Each structure stands twice: as C-alpha cells, then as structure tokens.
CSV table of C-alpha atoms in Angstrom, one decimal:
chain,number,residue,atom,x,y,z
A,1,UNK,CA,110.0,140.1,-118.5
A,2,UNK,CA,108.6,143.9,-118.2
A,3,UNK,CA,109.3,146.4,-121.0
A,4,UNK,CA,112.6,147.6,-120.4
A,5,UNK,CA,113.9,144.4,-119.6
A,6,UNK,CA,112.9,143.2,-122.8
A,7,UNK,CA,114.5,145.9,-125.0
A,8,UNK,CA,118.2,146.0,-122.9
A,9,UNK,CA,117.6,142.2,-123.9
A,10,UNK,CA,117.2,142.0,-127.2
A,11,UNK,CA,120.3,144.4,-127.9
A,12,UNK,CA,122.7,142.0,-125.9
A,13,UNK,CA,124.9,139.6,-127.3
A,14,UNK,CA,123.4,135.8,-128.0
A,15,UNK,CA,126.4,134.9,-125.0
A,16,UNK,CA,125.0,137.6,-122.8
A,17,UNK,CA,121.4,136.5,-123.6
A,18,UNK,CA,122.6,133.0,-122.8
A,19,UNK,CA,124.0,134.6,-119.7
A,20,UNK,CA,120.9,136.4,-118.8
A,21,UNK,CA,118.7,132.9,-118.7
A,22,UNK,CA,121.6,130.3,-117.2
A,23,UNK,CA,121.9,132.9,-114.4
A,24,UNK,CA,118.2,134.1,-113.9
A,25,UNK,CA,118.8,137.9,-114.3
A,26,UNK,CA,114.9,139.6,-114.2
A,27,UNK,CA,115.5,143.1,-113.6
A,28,UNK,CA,118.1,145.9,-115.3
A,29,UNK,CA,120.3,145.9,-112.0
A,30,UNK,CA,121.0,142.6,-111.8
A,31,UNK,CA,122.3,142.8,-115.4
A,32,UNK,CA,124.7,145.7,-114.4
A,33,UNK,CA,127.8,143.3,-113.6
A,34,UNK,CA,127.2,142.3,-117.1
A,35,UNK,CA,127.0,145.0,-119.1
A,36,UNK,CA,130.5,146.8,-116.8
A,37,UNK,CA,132.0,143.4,-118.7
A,38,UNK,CA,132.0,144.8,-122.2
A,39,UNK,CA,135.0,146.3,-123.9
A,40,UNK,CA,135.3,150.0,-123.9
A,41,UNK,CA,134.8,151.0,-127.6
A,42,UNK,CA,137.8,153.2,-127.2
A,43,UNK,CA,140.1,150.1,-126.4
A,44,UNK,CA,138.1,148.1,-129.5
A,45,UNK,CA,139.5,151.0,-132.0
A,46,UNK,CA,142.9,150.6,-130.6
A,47,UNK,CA,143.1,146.8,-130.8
A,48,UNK,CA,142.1,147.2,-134.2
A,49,UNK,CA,144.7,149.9,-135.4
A,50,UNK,CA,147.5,146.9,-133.6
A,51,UNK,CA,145.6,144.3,-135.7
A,52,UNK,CA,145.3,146.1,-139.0
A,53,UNK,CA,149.2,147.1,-138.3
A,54,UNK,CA,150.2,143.9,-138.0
A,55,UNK,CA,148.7,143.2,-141.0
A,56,UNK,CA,150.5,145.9,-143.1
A,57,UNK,CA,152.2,146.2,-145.4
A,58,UNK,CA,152.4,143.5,-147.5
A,59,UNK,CA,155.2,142.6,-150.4
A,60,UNK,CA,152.0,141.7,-152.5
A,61,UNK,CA,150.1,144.9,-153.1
A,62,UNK,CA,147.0,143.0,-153.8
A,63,UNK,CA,146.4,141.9,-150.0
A,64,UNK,CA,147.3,145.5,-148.9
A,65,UNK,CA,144.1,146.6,-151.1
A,66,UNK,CA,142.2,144.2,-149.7
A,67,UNK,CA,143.2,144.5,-146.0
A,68,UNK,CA,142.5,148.6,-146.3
A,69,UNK,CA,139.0,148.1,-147.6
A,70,UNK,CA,138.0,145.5,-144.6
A,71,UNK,CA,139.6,147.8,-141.6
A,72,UNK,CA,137.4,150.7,-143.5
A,73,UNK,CA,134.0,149.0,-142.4
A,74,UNK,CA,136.0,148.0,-138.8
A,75,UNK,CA,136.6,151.9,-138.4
A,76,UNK,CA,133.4,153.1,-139.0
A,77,UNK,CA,131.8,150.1,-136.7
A,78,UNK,CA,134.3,148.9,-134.1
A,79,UNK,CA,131.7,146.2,-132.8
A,80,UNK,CA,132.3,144.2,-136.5
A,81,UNK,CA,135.5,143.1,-134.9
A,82,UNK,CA,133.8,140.7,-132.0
A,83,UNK,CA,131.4,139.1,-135.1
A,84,UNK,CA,132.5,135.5,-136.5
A,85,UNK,CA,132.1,136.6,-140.1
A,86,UNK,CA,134.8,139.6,-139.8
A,87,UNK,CA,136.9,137.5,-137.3
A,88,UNK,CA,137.2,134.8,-139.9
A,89,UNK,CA,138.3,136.9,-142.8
A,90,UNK,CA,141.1,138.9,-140.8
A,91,UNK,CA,142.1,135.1,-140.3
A,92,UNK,CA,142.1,134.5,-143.8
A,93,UNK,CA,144.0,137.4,-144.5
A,94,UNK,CA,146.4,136.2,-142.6
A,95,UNK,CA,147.2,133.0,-143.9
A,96,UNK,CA,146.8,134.7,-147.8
A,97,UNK,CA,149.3,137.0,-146.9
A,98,UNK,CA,151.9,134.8,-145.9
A,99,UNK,CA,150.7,132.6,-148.9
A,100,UNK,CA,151.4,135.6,-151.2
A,101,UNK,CA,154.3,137.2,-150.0
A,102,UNK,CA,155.8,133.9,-150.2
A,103,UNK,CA,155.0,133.3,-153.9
A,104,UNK,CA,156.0,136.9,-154.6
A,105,UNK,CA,159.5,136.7,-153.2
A,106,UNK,CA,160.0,133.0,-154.8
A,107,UNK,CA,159.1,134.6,-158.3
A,108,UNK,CA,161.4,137.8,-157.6
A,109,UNK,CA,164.0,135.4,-156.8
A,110,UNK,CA,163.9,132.5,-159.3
A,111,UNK,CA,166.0,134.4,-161.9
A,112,UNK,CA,168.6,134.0,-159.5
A,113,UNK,CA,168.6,130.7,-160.1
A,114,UNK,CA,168.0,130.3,-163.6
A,115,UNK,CA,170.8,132.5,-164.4
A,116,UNK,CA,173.5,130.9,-162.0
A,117,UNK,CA,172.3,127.3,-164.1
A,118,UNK,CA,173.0,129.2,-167.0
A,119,UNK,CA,176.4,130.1,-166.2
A,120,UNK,CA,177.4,127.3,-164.6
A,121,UNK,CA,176.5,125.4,-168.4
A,122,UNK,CA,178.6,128.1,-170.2
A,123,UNK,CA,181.6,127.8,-167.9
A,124,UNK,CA,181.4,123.7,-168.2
A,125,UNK,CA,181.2,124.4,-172.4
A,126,UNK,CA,184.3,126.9,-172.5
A,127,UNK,CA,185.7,124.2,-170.8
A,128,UNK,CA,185.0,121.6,-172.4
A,129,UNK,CA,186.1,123.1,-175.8
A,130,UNK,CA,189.1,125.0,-174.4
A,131,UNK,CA,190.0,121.1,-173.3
A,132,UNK,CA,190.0,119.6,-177.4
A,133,UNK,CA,192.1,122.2,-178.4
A,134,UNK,CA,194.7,121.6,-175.9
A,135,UNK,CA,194.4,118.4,-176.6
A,136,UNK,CA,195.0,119.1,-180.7
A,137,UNK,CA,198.6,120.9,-180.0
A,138,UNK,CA,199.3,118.0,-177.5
A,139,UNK,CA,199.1,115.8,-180.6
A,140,UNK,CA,201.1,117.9,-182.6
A,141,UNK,CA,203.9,118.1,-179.8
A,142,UNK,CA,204.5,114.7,-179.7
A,143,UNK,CA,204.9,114.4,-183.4
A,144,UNK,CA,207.3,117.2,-183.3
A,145,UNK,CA,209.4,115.4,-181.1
A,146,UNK,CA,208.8,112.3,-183.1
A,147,UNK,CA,210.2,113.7,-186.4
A,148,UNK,CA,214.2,112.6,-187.7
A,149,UNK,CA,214.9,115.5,-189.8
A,150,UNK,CA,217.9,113.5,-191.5
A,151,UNK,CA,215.1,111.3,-193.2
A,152,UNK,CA,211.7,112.8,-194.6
A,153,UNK,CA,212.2,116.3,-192.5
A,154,UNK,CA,211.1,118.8,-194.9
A,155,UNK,CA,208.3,116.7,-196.2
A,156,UNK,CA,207.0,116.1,-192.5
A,157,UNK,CA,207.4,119.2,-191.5
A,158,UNK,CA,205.2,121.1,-194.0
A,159,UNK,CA,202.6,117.8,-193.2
A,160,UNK,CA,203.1,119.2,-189.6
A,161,UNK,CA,202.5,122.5,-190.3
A,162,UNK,CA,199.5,122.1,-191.8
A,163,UNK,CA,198.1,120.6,-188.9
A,164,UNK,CA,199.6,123.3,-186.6
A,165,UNK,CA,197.4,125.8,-188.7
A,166,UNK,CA,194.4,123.2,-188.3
A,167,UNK,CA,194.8,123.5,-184.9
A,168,UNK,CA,195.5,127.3,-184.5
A,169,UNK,CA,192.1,128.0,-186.1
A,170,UNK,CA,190.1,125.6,-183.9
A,171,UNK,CA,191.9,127.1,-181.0
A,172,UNK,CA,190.6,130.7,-182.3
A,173,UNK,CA,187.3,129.5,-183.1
A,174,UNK,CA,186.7,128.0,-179.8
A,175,UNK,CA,188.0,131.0,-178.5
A,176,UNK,CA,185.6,133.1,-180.4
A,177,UNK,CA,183.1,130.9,-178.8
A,178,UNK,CA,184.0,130.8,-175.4
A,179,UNK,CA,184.1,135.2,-175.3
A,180,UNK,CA,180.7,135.6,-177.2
A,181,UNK,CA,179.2,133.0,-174.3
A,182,UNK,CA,181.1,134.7,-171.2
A,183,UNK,CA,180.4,138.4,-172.8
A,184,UNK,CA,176.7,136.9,-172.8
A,185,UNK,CA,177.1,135.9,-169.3
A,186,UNK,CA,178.2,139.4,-168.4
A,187,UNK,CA,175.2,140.7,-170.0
A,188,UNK,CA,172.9,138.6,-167.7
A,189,UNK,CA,175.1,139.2,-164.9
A,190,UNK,CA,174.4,143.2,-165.3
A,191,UNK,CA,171.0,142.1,-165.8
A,192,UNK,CA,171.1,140.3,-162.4
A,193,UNK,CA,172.3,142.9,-160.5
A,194,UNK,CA,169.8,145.0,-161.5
A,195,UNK,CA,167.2,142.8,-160.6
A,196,UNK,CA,168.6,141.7,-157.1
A,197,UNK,CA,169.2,145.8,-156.4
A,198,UNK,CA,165.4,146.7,-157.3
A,199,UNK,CA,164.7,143.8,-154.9
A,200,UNK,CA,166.7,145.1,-152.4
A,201,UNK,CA,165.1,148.1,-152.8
A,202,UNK,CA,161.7,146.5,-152.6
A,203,UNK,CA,162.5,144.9,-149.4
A,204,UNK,CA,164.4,147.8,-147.8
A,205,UNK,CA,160.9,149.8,-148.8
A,206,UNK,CA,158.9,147.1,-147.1
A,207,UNK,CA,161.0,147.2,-144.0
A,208,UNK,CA,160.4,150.6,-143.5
A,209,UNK,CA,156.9,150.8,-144.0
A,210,UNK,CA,156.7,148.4,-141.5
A,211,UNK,CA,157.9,150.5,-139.2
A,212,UNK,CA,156.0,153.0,-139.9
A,213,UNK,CA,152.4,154.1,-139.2
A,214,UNK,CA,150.6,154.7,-142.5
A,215,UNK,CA,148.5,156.9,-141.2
A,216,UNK,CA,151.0,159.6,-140.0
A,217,UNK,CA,153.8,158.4,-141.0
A,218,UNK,CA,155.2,158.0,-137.4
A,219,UNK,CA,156.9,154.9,-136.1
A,220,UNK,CA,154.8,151.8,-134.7
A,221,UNK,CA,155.1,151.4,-131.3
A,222,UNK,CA,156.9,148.2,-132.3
A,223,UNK,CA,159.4,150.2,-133.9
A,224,UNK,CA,159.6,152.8,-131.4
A,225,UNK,CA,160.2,150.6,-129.0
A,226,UNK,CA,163.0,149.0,-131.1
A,227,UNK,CA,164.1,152.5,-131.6
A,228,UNK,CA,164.2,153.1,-127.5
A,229,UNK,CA,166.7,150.0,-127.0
A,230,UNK,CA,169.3,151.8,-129.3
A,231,UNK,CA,168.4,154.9,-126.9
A,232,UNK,CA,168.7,152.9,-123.9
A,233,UNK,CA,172.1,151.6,-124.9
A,234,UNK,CA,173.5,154.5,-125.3
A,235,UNK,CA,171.8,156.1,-121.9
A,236,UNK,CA,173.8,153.8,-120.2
A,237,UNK,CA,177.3,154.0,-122.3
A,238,UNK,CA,177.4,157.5,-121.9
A,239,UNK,CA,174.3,158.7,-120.2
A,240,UNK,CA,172.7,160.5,-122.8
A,241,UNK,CA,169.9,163.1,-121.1
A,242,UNK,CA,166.4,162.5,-122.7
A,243,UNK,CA,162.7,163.0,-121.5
A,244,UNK,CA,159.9,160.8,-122.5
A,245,UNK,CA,156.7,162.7,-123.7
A,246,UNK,CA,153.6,161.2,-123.7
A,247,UNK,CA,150.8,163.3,-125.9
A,248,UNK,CA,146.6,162.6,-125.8
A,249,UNK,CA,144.7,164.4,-128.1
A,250,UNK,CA,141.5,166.0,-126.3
A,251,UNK,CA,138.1,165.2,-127.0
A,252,UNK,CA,139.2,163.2,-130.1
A,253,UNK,CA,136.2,160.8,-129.8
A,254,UNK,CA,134.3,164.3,-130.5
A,255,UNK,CA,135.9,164.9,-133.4
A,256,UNK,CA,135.0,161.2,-134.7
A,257,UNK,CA,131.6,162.0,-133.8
A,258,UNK,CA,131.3,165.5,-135.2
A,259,UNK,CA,133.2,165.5,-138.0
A,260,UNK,CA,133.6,161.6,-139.3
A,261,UNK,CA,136.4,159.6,-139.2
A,262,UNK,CA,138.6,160.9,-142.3
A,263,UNK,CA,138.3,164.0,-140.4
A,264,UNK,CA,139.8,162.3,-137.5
A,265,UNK,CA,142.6,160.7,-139.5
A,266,UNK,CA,143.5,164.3,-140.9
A,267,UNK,CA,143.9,165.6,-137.3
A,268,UNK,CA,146.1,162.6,-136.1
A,269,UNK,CA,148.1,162.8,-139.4
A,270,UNK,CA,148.6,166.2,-139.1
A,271,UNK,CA,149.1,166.3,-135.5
A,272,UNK,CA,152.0,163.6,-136.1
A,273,UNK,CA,153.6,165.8,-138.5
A,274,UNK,CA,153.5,169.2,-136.2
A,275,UNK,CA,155.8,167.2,-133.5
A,276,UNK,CA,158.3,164.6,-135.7
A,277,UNK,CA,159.0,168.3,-137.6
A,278,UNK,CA,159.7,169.7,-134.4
A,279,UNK,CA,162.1,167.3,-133.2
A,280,UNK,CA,165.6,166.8,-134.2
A,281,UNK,CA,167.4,163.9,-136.0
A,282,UNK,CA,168.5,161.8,-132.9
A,283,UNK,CA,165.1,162.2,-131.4
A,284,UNK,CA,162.3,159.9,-132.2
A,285,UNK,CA,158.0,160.1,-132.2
A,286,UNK,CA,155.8,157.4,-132.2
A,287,UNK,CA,152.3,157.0,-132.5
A,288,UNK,CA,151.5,154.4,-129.3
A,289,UNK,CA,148.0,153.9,-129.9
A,290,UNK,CA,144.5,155.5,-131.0
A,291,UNK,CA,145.4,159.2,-130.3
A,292,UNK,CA,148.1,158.4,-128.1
A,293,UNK,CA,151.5,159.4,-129.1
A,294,UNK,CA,155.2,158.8,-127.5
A,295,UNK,CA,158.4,161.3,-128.1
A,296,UNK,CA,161.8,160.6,-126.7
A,297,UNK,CA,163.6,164.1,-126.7
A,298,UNK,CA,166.7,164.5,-125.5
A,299,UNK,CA,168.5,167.7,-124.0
A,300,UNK,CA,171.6,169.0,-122.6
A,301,UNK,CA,169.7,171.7,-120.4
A,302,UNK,CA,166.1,171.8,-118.9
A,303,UNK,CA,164.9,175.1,-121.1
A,304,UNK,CA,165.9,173.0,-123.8
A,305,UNK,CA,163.4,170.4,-123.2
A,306,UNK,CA,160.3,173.3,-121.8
A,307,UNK,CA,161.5,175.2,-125.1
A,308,UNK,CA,160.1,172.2,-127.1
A,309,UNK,CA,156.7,171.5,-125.3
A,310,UNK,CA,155.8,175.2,-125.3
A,311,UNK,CA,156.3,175.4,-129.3
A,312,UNK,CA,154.1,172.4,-129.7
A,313,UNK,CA,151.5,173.9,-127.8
A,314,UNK,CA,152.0,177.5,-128.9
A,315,UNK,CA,151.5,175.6,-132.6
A,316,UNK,CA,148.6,173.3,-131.9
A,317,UNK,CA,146.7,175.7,-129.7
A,318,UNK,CA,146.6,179.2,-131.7
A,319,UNK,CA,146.1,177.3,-134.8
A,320,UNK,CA,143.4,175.6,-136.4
A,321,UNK,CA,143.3,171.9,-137.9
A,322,UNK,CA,141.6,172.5,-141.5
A,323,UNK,CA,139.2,169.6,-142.8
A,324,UNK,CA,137.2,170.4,-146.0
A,325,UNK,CA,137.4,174.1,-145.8
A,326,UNK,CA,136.3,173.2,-141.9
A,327,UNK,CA,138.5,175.0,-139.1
A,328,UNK,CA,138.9,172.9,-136.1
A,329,UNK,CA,140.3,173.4,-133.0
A,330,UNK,CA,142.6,170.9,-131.2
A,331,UNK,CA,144.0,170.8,-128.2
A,332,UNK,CA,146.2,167.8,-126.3
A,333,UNK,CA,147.4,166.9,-122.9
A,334,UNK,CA,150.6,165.2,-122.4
A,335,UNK,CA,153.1,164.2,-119.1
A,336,UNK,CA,156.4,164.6,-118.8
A,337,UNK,CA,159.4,162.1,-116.9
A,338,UNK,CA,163.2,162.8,-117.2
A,339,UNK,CA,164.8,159.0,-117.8
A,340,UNK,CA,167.5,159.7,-115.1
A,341,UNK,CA,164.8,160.0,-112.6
A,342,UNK,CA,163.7,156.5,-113.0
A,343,UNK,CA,165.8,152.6,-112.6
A,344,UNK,CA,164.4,152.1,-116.0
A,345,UNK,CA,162.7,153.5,-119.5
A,346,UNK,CA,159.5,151.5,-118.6
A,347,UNK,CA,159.2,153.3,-115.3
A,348,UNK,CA,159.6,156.7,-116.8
A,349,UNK,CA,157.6,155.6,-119.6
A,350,UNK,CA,154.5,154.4,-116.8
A,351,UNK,CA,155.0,157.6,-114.7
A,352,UNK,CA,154.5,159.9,-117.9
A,353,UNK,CA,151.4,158.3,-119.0
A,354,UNK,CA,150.1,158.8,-115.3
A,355,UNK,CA,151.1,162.6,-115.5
A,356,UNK,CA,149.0,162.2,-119.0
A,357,UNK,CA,146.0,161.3,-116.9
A,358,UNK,CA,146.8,163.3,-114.2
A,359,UNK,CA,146.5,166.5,-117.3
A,360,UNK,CA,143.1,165.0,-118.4
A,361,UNK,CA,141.6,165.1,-114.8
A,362,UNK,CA,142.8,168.6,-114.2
A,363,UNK,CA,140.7,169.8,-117.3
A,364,UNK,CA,142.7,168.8,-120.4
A,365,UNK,CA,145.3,171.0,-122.5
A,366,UNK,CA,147.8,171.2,-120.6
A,367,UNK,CA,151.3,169.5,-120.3
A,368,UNK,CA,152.7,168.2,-116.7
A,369,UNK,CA,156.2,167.7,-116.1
A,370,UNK,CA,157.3,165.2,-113.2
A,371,UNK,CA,158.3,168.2,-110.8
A,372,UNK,CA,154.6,169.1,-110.7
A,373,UNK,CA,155.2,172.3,-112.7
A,374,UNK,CA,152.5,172.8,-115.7
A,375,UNK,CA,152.3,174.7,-119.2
C-alpha cells in the first residue's frame, strides 16, 4: 500500500476499511465510489436539528438539560452522530424521557385521585349520620301516634318532648358536622382546581414548545406543516390567495466556520425574527431545516406579495447581523410559487425550493418568483 494510500486509509471508517480489503481497492481512484458514499456534513447537521427536535421539550426539565448538553458536542462535531457510543445515549434518552414524563404527569395527577377518595368518604359520612337522625324522629313519630291523651297524656308528652329535644340536638350536631366536612371539601376542591389549571397550563406550555423551534422561536416543520392543512382547507372552501416562500441563508456554512456556531445560531435566530415580524397574523414561518426556512404569505394583490420580499431584503441586506460587538453581513436567496398555480401545496412547495436553487446557481441573494422575474 504506497503512502497516500495508506493515510486516506487510516482516516476511513473500520466498515470502509473492511470495504477497502473484501473488495481489493489498491489505489485512491478505485476508492472514489466509496468515499461519493458518505453523507454530506450539511445533511448530518440537519438530521440532527430533526433528532434533537424530536427530542424536545420534555415535561421533566431534567432530560431537557441533559439532551441540550449532548446535541452541544453533536453541533460542534456532526460526525459524533454515526459513533455507537453517542448513538446509544440518544437511545437512552429516549426511553428516559418517556420514563420521566410518565412519572411526572402520574405525580401531577395523583392528587386528583386522592382528593376524589376523600370526598367520596365525606359524602358516605354525612350520609351516614344524616341517616341516625332521621331515624331518631322516625322513632319519635311513631310514639306520637302511639300516645291516648285520655290516659297518661300530659305525663307522656313532656317524656316525649324530651326526647324530641334529644333528637333536635343530634340532628344539629350532625349537621354541624356534615357542613364543617363539605366546607372542608370545598376547600380541597378550590385547592384542586388550582392544581389541575397550573397543569393545564403546564401542558398547554409544553404543547407549544413543541411546536416551536427553540432556537428561533419559529414553528417546526411538523408544526408548520400542521399549520399548512388549516391553510389548505380553507384554500379550497373559499380559495384563499397565498404564496409559499422558501428562504436559504448564503454562505451560512461560512459563518459556522468563521465565526463559531453561537454565532451561527444568533444569525438564524435573528434572521427568524426579521421575517415572523414582518408577516401578519394569518400568515405563518417555519424554520424547514438547517438554514432553510418556509413562509406561507397570503395576498389579495400581487404588489402585496413583492411589497413583502423586497422589505425582507431591503432589511437583511443594508443591515448588519451583530455578534459580540462583530458586524456581519448576511445575505439569503429564496423562490417564490403562487398556490393557485399548482394541483397541490406539495407541488408549489417543490417548485419554490427549485426556484431556491435556481437563486443559488445564478450567484446567491437574490429572490425568484415563478414568472421568472427576480429582486
């Protein structure tokens, strides 16, 4: 094995070394086909935003911490994700945050159940003792009716009204009783509702961070795509206009390289902000991917729509991105598609992402529409 050889060797993969011998490959151009085989680092980054997303966020806090601090080492080396080591803890991440989240939500909950046992024991005691008084005055009623008042009235009357006092004050006591437990029950009622509202709150909070990127804050493309059926839905009830827009940052591998990767994530995160501020309520941003982004904007008349993707490039392009006292400049490339051009969103969708590529090959920052017109 000559020199060269020898070092492209020892930098491959033990399955591409294994490769190398089983199929006899003694010169760098034979090992060619092998090395075109290899992932493109870009599309490693990007599988493990989706991975790391997928992860995130979790009810317990805990295996968010943890998560965060092993996707830090992944973003700095994207080839940790292919080694058995790394593989095996995103696995047991996996199962631990199910195992967790579980045991969070079964704490949160079992209140609930202790307090509907609880009331469920005062009801059956109020009851039970309401039930003994009743049955005291039934008593007495029969002895009423009992009672000749030609022989021994008076005398058996005052007898009976003793007992009717007897009874009034167990009936009062165990009334007494029976309000101090319900008002207690109240109490823990309130205090129930309280603690099934914070939970709601919890969950509501969970559910949409889940939907959203926590890097910028944008919808996942799980959600946006989500988000897009509502769209579609009302596209075809009563053929609402929108365009999809699908943004690329430039040279944002440069950036990485240059700058480091917390400068990176400040560009994205501030990039994300410039175009979900620019958009209006009904309209909706994504972040698809990496530096890919995805906007669904929807107009009435076609300057409405160029009126938009000129102030996000006016804004992007005569301003600087600021990074520890750095300035930076960015620029993006993006295509355009009109839905009603298209049978379906996933057309449009695949024709703007070709415009996208068809900006980058033209020499970057610029934004084509579908009509071939650029800005």
């Amino acid at each position: 094995m000559n020199e060269i050889l020898k070092k492209i060797f020892e930098q491959l993969s033990q399955r591409e070394k294994e490769l190398v011998n089983s199929n006899n490959l003694d010169s760098p151009e034979k090992l060619i086909p092998l090395l075109l085989k290899r992932v493109c680092p870009e599309n490693v980054q990007h599988l493990a935003s989706l991975i790391k997303q997928s992860l995130l966020p979790s009810i317990c806090s805990k295996t968010n911490d943890e998560i965060d601090s092993l996707f830090n080492q992944i973003d700095n080396d994207s080839t940790l994700l292919f080694k058995k080591e790394i593989q095996d803890k995103i696995e047991e991440f996996i199962t631990k945050r199910f195992e967790r989240d579980k045991k969070v939500v079964i704490e949160r909950t079992s209140d609930i159940s202790k307090l509907v046992f609880l009331m469920e024991e005062y009801l059956n005691e109020a009851i039970s003792s309401n039930g003994s008084g009743s049955k005291n005055v039934l008593n007495i009623k029969e002895k009423i009716e009992a009672i000749n008042i030609n022989e021994n009235g008076i005398e058996a009357l005052a007898k009976l009204q003793n007992e009717l006092v007897n009874a009034a004050t167990l009936i009062e006591k165990e009334m007494n009783t029976v309000t101090s437990k319900l008002e207690t029950g109240k109490t823990k009622v309130q205090e129930l509702e309280e603690k099934v509202k914070n939970l709601e709150n919890e969950l509501t909070k969970t559910k949409t961070e889940n939907m959203k990127d926590s890097l910028t804050g944008l919808l996942t493309r799980k959600a946006f795509t989500e988000e897009v059926k509502k769209i579609e839905s009302a596209y075809t009830r009563i053929n609402t206009q929108y365009a999809v827009v699908f943004f690329d940052l430039d040279h944002f591998k440069k950036i990485n390289d240059t700058y480091g990767h917390e400068c990176g994530d400040v560009v994205l995160s501030t990039f994300g902000k410039i175009v979900n501020k620019s958009v209006r309520d009904h309209d909706i941003v994504g972040r698809y991917g990496g530096e890919e982004f995805v906007a669904i904007i929807h107009f009435n008349l076609n300057r409405e729509l160029l009126q938009f993707l000129k102030r996000i490039k006016t804004i992007v392009t005569e301003n600087s991105f600021v990074y520890k006292d750095q300035k930076i400049k960015v620029t993006f490339s993006a295509g355009v598609t009109l839905r009603s051009s298209y049978d379906t969103y996933e057309n449009a969708l695949q024709k703007a992402d070709m415009l996208l590529y068809q900006a980058k090959e033209a020499g970057r920052n610029r934004i084509i529409l579908e009509n071939g017109m650029e800005i």
